[in-house]
Coordinates of C-alpha atoms in Angstrom, one line a residue:
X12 CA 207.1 81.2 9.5
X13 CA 205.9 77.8 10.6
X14 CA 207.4 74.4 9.2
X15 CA 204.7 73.7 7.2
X16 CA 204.3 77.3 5.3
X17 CA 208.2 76.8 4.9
X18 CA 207.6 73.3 2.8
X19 CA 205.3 75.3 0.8
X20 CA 207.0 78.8 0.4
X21 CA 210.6 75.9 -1.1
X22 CA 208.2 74.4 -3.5
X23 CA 207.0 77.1 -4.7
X24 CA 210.3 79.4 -5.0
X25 CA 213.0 76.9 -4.7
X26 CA 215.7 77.1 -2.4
X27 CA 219.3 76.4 -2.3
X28 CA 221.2 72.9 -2.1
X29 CA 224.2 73.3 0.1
X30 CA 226.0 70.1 -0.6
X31 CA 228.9 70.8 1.3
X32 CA 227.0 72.3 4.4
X33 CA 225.1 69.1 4.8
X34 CA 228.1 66.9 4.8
X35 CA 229.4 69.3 7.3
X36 CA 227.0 69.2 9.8
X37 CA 226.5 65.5 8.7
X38 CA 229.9 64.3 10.0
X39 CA 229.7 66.9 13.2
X40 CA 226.6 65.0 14.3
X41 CA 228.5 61.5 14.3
X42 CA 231.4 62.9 16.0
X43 CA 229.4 64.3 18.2
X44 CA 228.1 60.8 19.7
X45 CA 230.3 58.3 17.0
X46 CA 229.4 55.4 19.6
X47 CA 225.5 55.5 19.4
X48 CA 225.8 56.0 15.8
X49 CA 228.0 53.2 15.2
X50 CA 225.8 51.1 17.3
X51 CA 222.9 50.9 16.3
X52 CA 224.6 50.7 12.0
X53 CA 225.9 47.7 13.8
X54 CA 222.7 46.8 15.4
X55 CA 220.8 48.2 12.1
X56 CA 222.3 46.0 9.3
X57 CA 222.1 43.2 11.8
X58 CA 218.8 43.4 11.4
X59 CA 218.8 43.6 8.2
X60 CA 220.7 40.7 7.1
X61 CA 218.5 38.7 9.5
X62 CA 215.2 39.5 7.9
X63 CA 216.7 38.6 4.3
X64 CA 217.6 35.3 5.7
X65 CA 213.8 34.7 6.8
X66 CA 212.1 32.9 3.9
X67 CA 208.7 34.8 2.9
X68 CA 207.7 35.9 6.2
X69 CA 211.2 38.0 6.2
X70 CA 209.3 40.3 3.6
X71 CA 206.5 41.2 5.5
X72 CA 208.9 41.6 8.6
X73 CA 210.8 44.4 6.6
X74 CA 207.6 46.3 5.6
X75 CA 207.0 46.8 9.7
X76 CA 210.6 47.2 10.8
X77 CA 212.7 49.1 8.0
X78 CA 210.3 52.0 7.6
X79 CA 210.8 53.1 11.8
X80 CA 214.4 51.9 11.3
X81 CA 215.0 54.0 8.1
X82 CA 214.8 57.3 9.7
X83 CA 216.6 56.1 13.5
X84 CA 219.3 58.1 12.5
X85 CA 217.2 61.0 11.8
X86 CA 215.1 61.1 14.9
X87 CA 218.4 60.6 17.2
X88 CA 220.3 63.4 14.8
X89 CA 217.3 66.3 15.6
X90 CA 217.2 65.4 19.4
X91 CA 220.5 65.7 19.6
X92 CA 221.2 69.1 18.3
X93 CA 217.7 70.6 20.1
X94 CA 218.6 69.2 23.1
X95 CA 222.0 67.4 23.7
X96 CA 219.9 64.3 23.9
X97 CA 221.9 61.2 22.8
X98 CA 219.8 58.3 24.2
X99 CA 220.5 55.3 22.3
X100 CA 216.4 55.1 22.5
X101 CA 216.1 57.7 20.0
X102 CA 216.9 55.6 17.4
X103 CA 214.0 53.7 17.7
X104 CA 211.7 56.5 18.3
X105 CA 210.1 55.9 14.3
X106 CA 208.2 52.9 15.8
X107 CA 206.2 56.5 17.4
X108 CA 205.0 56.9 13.8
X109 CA 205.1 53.3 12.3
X110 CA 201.2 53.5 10.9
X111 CA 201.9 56.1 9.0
X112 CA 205.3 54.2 7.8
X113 CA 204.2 51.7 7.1
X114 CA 201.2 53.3 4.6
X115 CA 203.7 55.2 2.9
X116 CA 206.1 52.1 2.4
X117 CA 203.3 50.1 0.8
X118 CA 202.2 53.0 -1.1
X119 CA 205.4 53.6 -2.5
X120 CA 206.2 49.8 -3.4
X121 CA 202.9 49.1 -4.9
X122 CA 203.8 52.5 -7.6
X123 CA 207.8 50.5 -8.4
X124 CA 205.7 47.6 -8.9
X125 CA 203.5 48.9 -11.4
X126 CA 206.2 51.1 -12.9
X127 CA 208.3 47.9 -13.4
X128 CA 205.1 45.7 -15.0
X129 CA 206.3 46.5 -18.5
X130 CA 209.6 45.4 -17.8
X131 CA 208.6 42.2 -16.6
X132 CA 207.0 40.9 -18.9
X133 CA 209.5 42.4 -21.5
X134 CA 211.9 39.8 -19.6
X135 CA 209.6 37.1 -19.5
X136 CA 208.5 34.9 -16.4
X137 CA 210.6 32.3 -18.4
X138 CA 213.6 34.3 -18.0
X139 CA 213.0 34.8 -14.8
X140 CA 212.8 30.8 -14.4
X141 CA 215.9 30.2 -15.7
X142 CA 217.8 32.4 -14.0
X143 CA 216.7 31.0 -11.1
X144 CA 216.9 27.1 -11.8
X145 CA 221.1 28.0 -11.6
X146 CA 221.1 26.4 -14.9
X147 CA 224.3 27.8 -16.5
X148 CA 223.1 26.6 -20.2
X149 CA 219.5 28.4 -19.7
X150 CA 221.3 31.0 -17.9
X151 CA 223.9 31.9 -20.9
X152 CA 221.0 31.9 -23.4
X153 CA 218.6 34.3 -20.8
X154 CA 221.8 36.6 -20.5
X155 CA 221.9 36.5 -24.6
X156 CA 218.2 37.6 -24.6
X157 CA 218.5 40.0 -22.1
X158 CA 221.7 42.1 -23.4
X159 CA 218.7 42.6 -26.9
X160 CA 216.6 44.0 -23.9
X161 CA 219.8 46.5 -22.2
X162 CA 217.9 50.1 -23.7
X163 CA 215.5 49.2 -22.0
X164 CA 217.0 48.4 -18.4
X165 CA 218.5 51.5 -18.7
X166 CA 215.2 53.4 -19.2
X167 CA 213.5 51.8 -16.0
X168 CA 216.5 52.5 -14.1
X169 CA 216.7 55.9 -15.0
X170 CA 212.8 56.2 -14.0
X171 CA 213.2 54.5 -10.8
X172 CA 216.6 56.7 -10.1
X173 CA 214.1 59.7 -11.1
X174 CA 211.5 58.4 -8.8
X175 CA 213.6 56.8 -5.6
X176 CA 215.3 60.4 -5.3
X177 CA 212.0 62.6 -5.1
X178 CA 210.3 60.2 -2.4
X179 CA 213.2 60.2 -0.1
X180 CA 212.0 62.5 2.6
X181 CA 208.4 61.0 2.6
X182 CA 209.3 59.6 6.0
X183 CA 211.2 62.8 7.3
X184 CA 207.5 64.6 6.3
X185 CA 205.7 62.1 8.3
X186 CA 207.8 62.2 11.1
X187 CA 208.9 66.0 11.7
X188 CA 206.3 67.4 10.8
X189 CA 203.4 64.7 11.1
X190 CA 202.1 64.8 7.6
X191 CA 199.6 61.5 6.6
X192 CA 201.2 58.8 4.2
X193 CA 200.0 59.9 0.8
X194 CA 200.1 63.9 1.6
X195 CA 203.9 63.1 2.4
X196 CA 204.4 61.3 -0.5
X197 CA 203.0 63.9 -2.7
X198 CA 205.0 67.1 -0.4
X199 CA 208.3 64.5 -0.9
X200 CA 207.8 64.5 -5.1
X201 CA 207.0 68.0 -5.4
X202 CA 210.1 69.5 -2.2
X203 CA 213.2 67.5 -3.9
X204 CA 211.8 67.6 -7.5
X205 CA 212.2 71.9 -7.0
X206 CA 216.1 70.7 -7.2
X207 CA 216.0 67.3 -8.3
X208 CA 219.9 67.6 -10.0
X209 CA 221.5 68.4 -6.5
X210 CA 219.7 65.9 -4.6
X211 CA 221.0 63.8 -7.1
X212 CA 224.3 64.8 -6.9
X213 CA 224.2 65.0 -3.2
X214 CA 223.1 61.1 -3.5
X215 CA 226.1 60.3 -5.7
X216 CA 228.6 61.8 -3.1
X217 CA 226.6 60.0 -0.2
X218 CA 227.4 57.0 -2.3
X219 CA 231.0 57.3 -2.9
X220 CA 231.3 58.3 0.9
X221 CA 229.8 54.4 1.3
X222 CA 232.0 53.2 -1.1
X223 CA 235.3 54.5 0.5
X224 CA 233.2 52.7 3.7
X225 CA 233.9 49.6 1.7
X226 CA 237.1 49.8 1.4
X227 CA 237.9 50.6 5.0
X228 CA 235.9 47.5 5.8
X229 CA 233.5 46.7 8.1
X230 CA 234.7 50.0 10.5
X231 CA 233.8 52.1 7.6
X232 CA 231.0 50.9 6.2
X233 CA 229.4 51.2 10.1
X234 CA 231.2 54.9 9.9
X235 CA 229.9 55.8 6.5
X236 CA 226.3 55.0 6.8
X237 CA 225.3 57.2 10.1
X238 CA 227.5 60.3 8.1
X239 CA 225.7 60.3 5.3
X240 CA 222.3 60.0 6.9
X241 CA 223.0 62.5 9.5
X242 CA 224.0 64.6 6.7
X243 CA 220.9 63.7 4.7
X244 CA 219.0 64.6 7.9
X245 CA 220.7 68.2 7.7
X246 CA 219.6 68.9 4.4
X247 CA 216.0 68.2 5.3
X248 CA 216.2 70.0 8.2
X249 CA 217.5 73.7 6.8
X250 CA 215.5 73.2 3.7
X251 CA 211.9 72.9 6.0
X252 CA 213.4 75.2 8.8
X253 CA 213.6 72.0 11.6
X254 CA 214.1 73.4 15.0
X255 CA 213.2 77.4 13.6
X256 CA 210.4 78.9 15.5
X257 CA 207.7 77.9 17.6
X258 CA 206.1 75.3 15.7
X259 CA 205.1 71.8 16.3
X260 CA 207.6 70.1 14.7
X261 CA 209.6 70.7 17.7
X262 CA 208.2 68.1 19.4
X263 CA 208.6 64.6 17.7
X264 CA 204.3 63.2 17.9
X265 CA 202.5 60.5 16.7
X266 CA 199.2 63.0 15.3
X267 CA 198.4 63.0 11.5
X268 CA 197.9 66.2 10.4
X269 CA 196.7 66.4 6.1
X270 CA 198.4 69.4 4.4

């Protein structure tokens, strides 16, 4: 059964979550090659922290560069369980597919942004203002307004919770197996919706594995993060059958191909 047929046989009768498998084969994956993957987290929230720094221009920098960067970890993970192939390159091999990316990037943003609308101006540009004058006076009486407003942070934040988890593999769909931005988008909402509850709780270990990171420091944290997206990369890849058959998601390409 080809990749594509396999996306669409999962959404239409489910499939099962294996937690525990996917950290598994998450943390073989970093031990297998612990110094690439702990370069390029180095080299990764480098990177990161720079762009933040960058006044304006940094946010048009991070639409071009986190997309690729986002799913390094990903590329170098497949290439190195098909082939053995641990080239520090591979990290960077989503600049291969950074159109597509980048459209899915925008894409999604554009949908938070209008999701969140009502909650701006709920908060008020005013609010907003003071907040960010560093005033503690108008910041006291913004924090009094807000707390009237706390349902209703916890509504968005359950929506954007809702909606972060069923778009996380849009770039894994574009990548492996070469779908266009919105068609990836869409196969992303309708694959992890199927089991929405285990990718959430999948997501919630990911993020105490990060927290223990933390607390190991800066050795951790550089640890952590290539574990749980290797392992994030494992569930992708037995869920869509990666590497299964002749198909053409064996071979990492830049086409576009609609579902």
């Amino acid at each position: 059964m080809s990749g594509k047929n396999m996306i669409q046989n999962a959404i239409s009768y489910g499939y099962e979550f294996k937690i525990g498998d996917y950290i598994s084969r998450g943390f073989k994956i970093f031990k297998d090659n612990p110094g690439g993957f702990i370069g390029f987290a180095v080299l990764f929230f480098i990177i990161s922290i720079v762009i933040q720094m960058i006044p304006l221009l940094g946010f048009l920098i991070a639409i071009v560069v986190s997309p690729p960067l986002s799913v390094g970890i990903a590329i170098a993970s497949h290439k190195q369980e098909k082939d053995g192939d641990m080239a520090f390159g591979n990290f960077f091999k989503g600049f291969d597919h950074i159109g597509q990316l980048i459209v899915a990037y925008i894409i999604m943003l554009v949908v938070y942004l209008i999701i969140a609308l009502p909650l701006i101006f709920m908060v008020g540009f005013e609010l907003i203002s003071s907040f960010a004058s560093g005033d503690p006076e108008a910041i006291l009486e913004s924090g009094q307004e807000l707390a009237k407003l706390g349902i209703w942070f916890l509504v968005f934040a359950m929506v954007f919770t809702y909606l972060g988890v069923c778009l996380r593999w849009t770039n894994y769909l574009i990548v492996f197996h070469k779908y266009d931005a919105v068609s990836a988008i869409k196969t992303s909402w309708q694959l992890v919706n199927k089991r929405w509850i285990w990718h959430f709780l999948f997501l919630l270990l990911c993020g105490l594995i990060m927290l223990a990171g933390f607390i190991a420091l800066l050795v951790g944290i550089v640890a952590a993060y290539p574990i749980i997206m290797a392992a994030d990369y494992a569930g992708y890849a037995d869920i869509t059958g990666l590497n299964q058959g002749d198909d053409d998601i064996n071979e990492l390409g830049t086409d576009v191909d609609l579902v």
